[in-house]
C-alpha cells in the first residue's frame, strides 16, 4: 500500500536511485525506495547498473573491482536483513573473502534478494550503498606501493558507514529547513555552460594555472580541476600555433621544446 | 562502614571531576566555531603531506582523480591527475609547473618564482570581510564514510560568489567531501574522497607523470615576477561587495613575448585574477565569456589592451570586474601594461 502510494515514473525512480547512491536521499524516501527494491525487478537492475558504473570507469586500468562491489552490496543487504527480523542464517550473512564472478553474482542476486531482502533499515542500506560507491574506487597502482615505503604514513580509513545516523544528518530537505542552508532536495548538477570559449584556449589555460597560484586551497583545487578534469570537448589546453614561436623563444635551450610530433 | 561510605563518595566525586574534565577538554578541542574549522582545514590543506583519491562530479560527469601534495619547508609540490577520462596531469614541483594533456599530446611548462605565493600569500579567511559576504554556519557533527566530520557551510549573501559545503574530518581537518554551490544552494560541483593518506614523506617518484610524453609537443616559458611593480596603474573602478586587491605582479606566460599584468582580488574566500596584456594589432581581440570547469572567465579590450578575468566566481562577477578595469594615463601613454621595468 505504501509502495503504491509512492509509485513514481521510471525517471523519478532513477533520480531517487541516483540520489541514494550519492547519500543525498532523505531518510524517509530511502526507506520507501528500499522497500521498492525488494519488489521491483527493474529498479534492482538499475541499481545493479549504477553499482557497475564505477567498475566500468576503472576497467581500462585493469582493476576488476565490480565483483567486490556487488558482493559488498549483497553482503550489506543481507546483513541489514538480519537486523530487520533476525531470521537470516548467520552463514548467509557472514562476510567472506571469496570473490565470486560477477555473472554468477548477478544470476544469483534476484533469488537472494527475494530470500533475504526485507523492507528494513533503508537508511542504513542507502548509507552503505552511497559509501560503497566510493569505497571501491581505491586504486591499486604503484602509489600505495610507494607510500608503503614510508613507514610513518598515516591513513584515513574511509569505509562504508552502515550506521543509521548517517542519513539522519545527511543534507535533506527537512534537515535543511532547520539549518536553512539552501541544500537542494536532491543532488543535481546543472548542465555545463555551453557558452563557447572566446578566449584563445591556450591562453585561458595559462591564466587558470597562474590564477591558481593565488587562490585559497579550496578555490585552487576547483580551478585546477577545471583544467585536469574538464570535458575534452571543451578542452582549454590547445596551444595556438601563433604562440609556439614565442614559447620556443622563451626557452630556446630547453631540450624537447616544441618537439613537433 | 562510615569509612567505606566516605570512600565511595570520594570515588564518585573523582569520577564526576574526571568526567567534567574529559567533557571540558573535548569541548575545547571540538567545540570550535565553523570558522575555526575552516581555518584548520586551510592549514591542513596547505601544510600537510597528503595523497588522496577522490571522485569529482561536475556537469553530469563523474571522474576519478588523485591528488598528491607535499610540503617541505616552503617548497610545495603537487600533482593532480585524472585516473580516467582525459588522463591529464598537473604537476608542480619546485619552481616548475607542468600540465600534461595526453588528449592533445601537448605539454605546457611554466616556471614559477621560487618564493611563490602558494604558502605566503594565500588569502586568509578574513572574518571581517567574509562575514559580510558569506554566512558561515554549521559545525555540527556528521558521520561520513565511517569518519566523524564537521559540516561547515559558506553561504553567499549575494550573487557575486559561490558557496561551499564542507565535510571536514574532525581528526585531521581534511575535507572529505566538498560541494560548490550557487546562491540558491544548487550543487554545481562535488568532490568526495575515497582514500586519503597522510605520509610523513612523499618520494619524488610520486611526482613523475604516468605517461610517456616524449612524443608530445612541449611549450615552455619562464615566469618572471617583477620585483618592482608600479602601484595601481591598472585598477578596477568598482568591485563587487567584499572584494579587495590582494596582490599584483608581472608575469611571463607561455606564448606571450611581453609580460602580463596579473592583479588578484579576493573576498577572503574566492579569488579573481585579472590579466592585462598589450594586444597584438594583427590579432582578433577576445571579447566575451568562457568557462573552465567551475571557473568563469570574461575577456574584453580596454585601451588597446586585452583584459581577461578568471576566477571561481559566477560569470556575472567575472564580467563585472572585467568591465570595470581602467588604465591610468601613465599606463596607456608610457608603460603599456602599467608595470614598471624590473629592477636588475
mmCIF file of C-alpha atoms in Angstrom, chain A residues 193 199 204 207-208 211 222-223 226, chain B residues 160 162 180 188 271-273 275 288-299 308-319:
data_model
loop_
_atom_site.group_PDB
_atom_site.id
_atom_site.type_symbol
_atom_site.label_atom_id
_atom_site.label_comp_id
_atom_site.label_asym_id
_atom_site.label_seq_id
_atom_site.Cartn_x
_atom_site.Cartn_y
_atom_site.Cartn_z
ATOM 1 C CA UNK A 193 27.634 26.078 -19.563
ATOM 2 C CA UNK A 199 39.409 33.498 -25.158
ATOM 3 C CA UNK A 204 42.971 30.576 -20.875
ATOM 4 C CA UNK A 207 45.615 32.120 -16.983
ATOM 5 C CA UNK A 208 43.964 29.389 -14.942
ATOM 6 C CA UNK A 211 45.423 32.221 -11.152
ATOM 7 C CA UNK A 222 38.484 23.813 -8.118
ATOM 8 C CA UNK A 223 40.466 25.896 -10.611
ATOM 9 C CA UNK A 226 38.730 22.703 -14.346
ATOM 10 C CA UNK B 160 28.661 37.588 -6.893
ATOM 11 C CA UNK B 162 29.690 30.735 -4.910
ATOM 12 C CA UNK B 180 30.438 24.021 -4.625
ATOM 13 C CA UNK B 188 27.400 22.696 -9.038
ATOM 14 C CA UNK B 271 39.709 34.990 -5.621
ATOM 15 C CA UNK B 272 39.636 36.554 -9.044
ATOM 16 C CA UNK B 273 42.612 37.176 -11.300
ATOM 17 C CA UNK B 275 45.275 39.544 -16.653
ATOM 18 C CA UNK B 288 33.133 37.599 -24.102
ATOM 19 C CA UNK B 289 32.721 34.811 -21.578
ATOM 20 C CA UNK B 290 34.371 31.416 -21.281
ATOM 21 C CA UNK B 291 34.423 28.610 -18.757
ATOM 22 C CA UNK B 292 36.993 26.123 -17.489
ATOM 23 C CA UNK B 293 35.253 23.727 -15.162
ATOM 24 C CA UNK B 294 33.619 25.834 -12.495
ATOM 25 C CA UNK B 295 35.894 28.767 -13.232
ATOM 26 C CA UNK B 296 34.458 31.664 -15.140
ATOM 27 C CA UNK B 297 36.351 33.916 -17.470
ATOM 28 C CA UNK B 298 35.478 37.084 -19.280
ATOM 29 C CA UNK B 299 37.584 38.947 -21.815
ATOM 30 C CA UNK B 308 40.796 38.762 -19.084
ATOM 31 C CA UNK B 309 39.260 37.954 -15.731
ATOM 32 C CA UNK B 310 39.432 34.389 -14.349
ATOM 33 C CA UNK B 311 38.069 33.102 -11.071
ATOM 34 C CA UNK B 312 35.893 30.603 -9.256
ATOM 35 C CA UNK B 313 33.009 33.016 -9.301
ATOM 36 C CA UNK B 314 29.801 33.305 -11.283
ATOM 37 C CA UNK B 315 30.163 34.516 -14.848
ATOM 38 C CA UNK B 316 28.464 37.791 -13.976
ATOM 39 C CA UNK B 317 31.161 38.579 -11.427
ATOM 40 C CA UNK B 318 33.953 37.984 -13.913
ATOM 41 C CA UNK B 319 32.178 40.181 -16.428
#
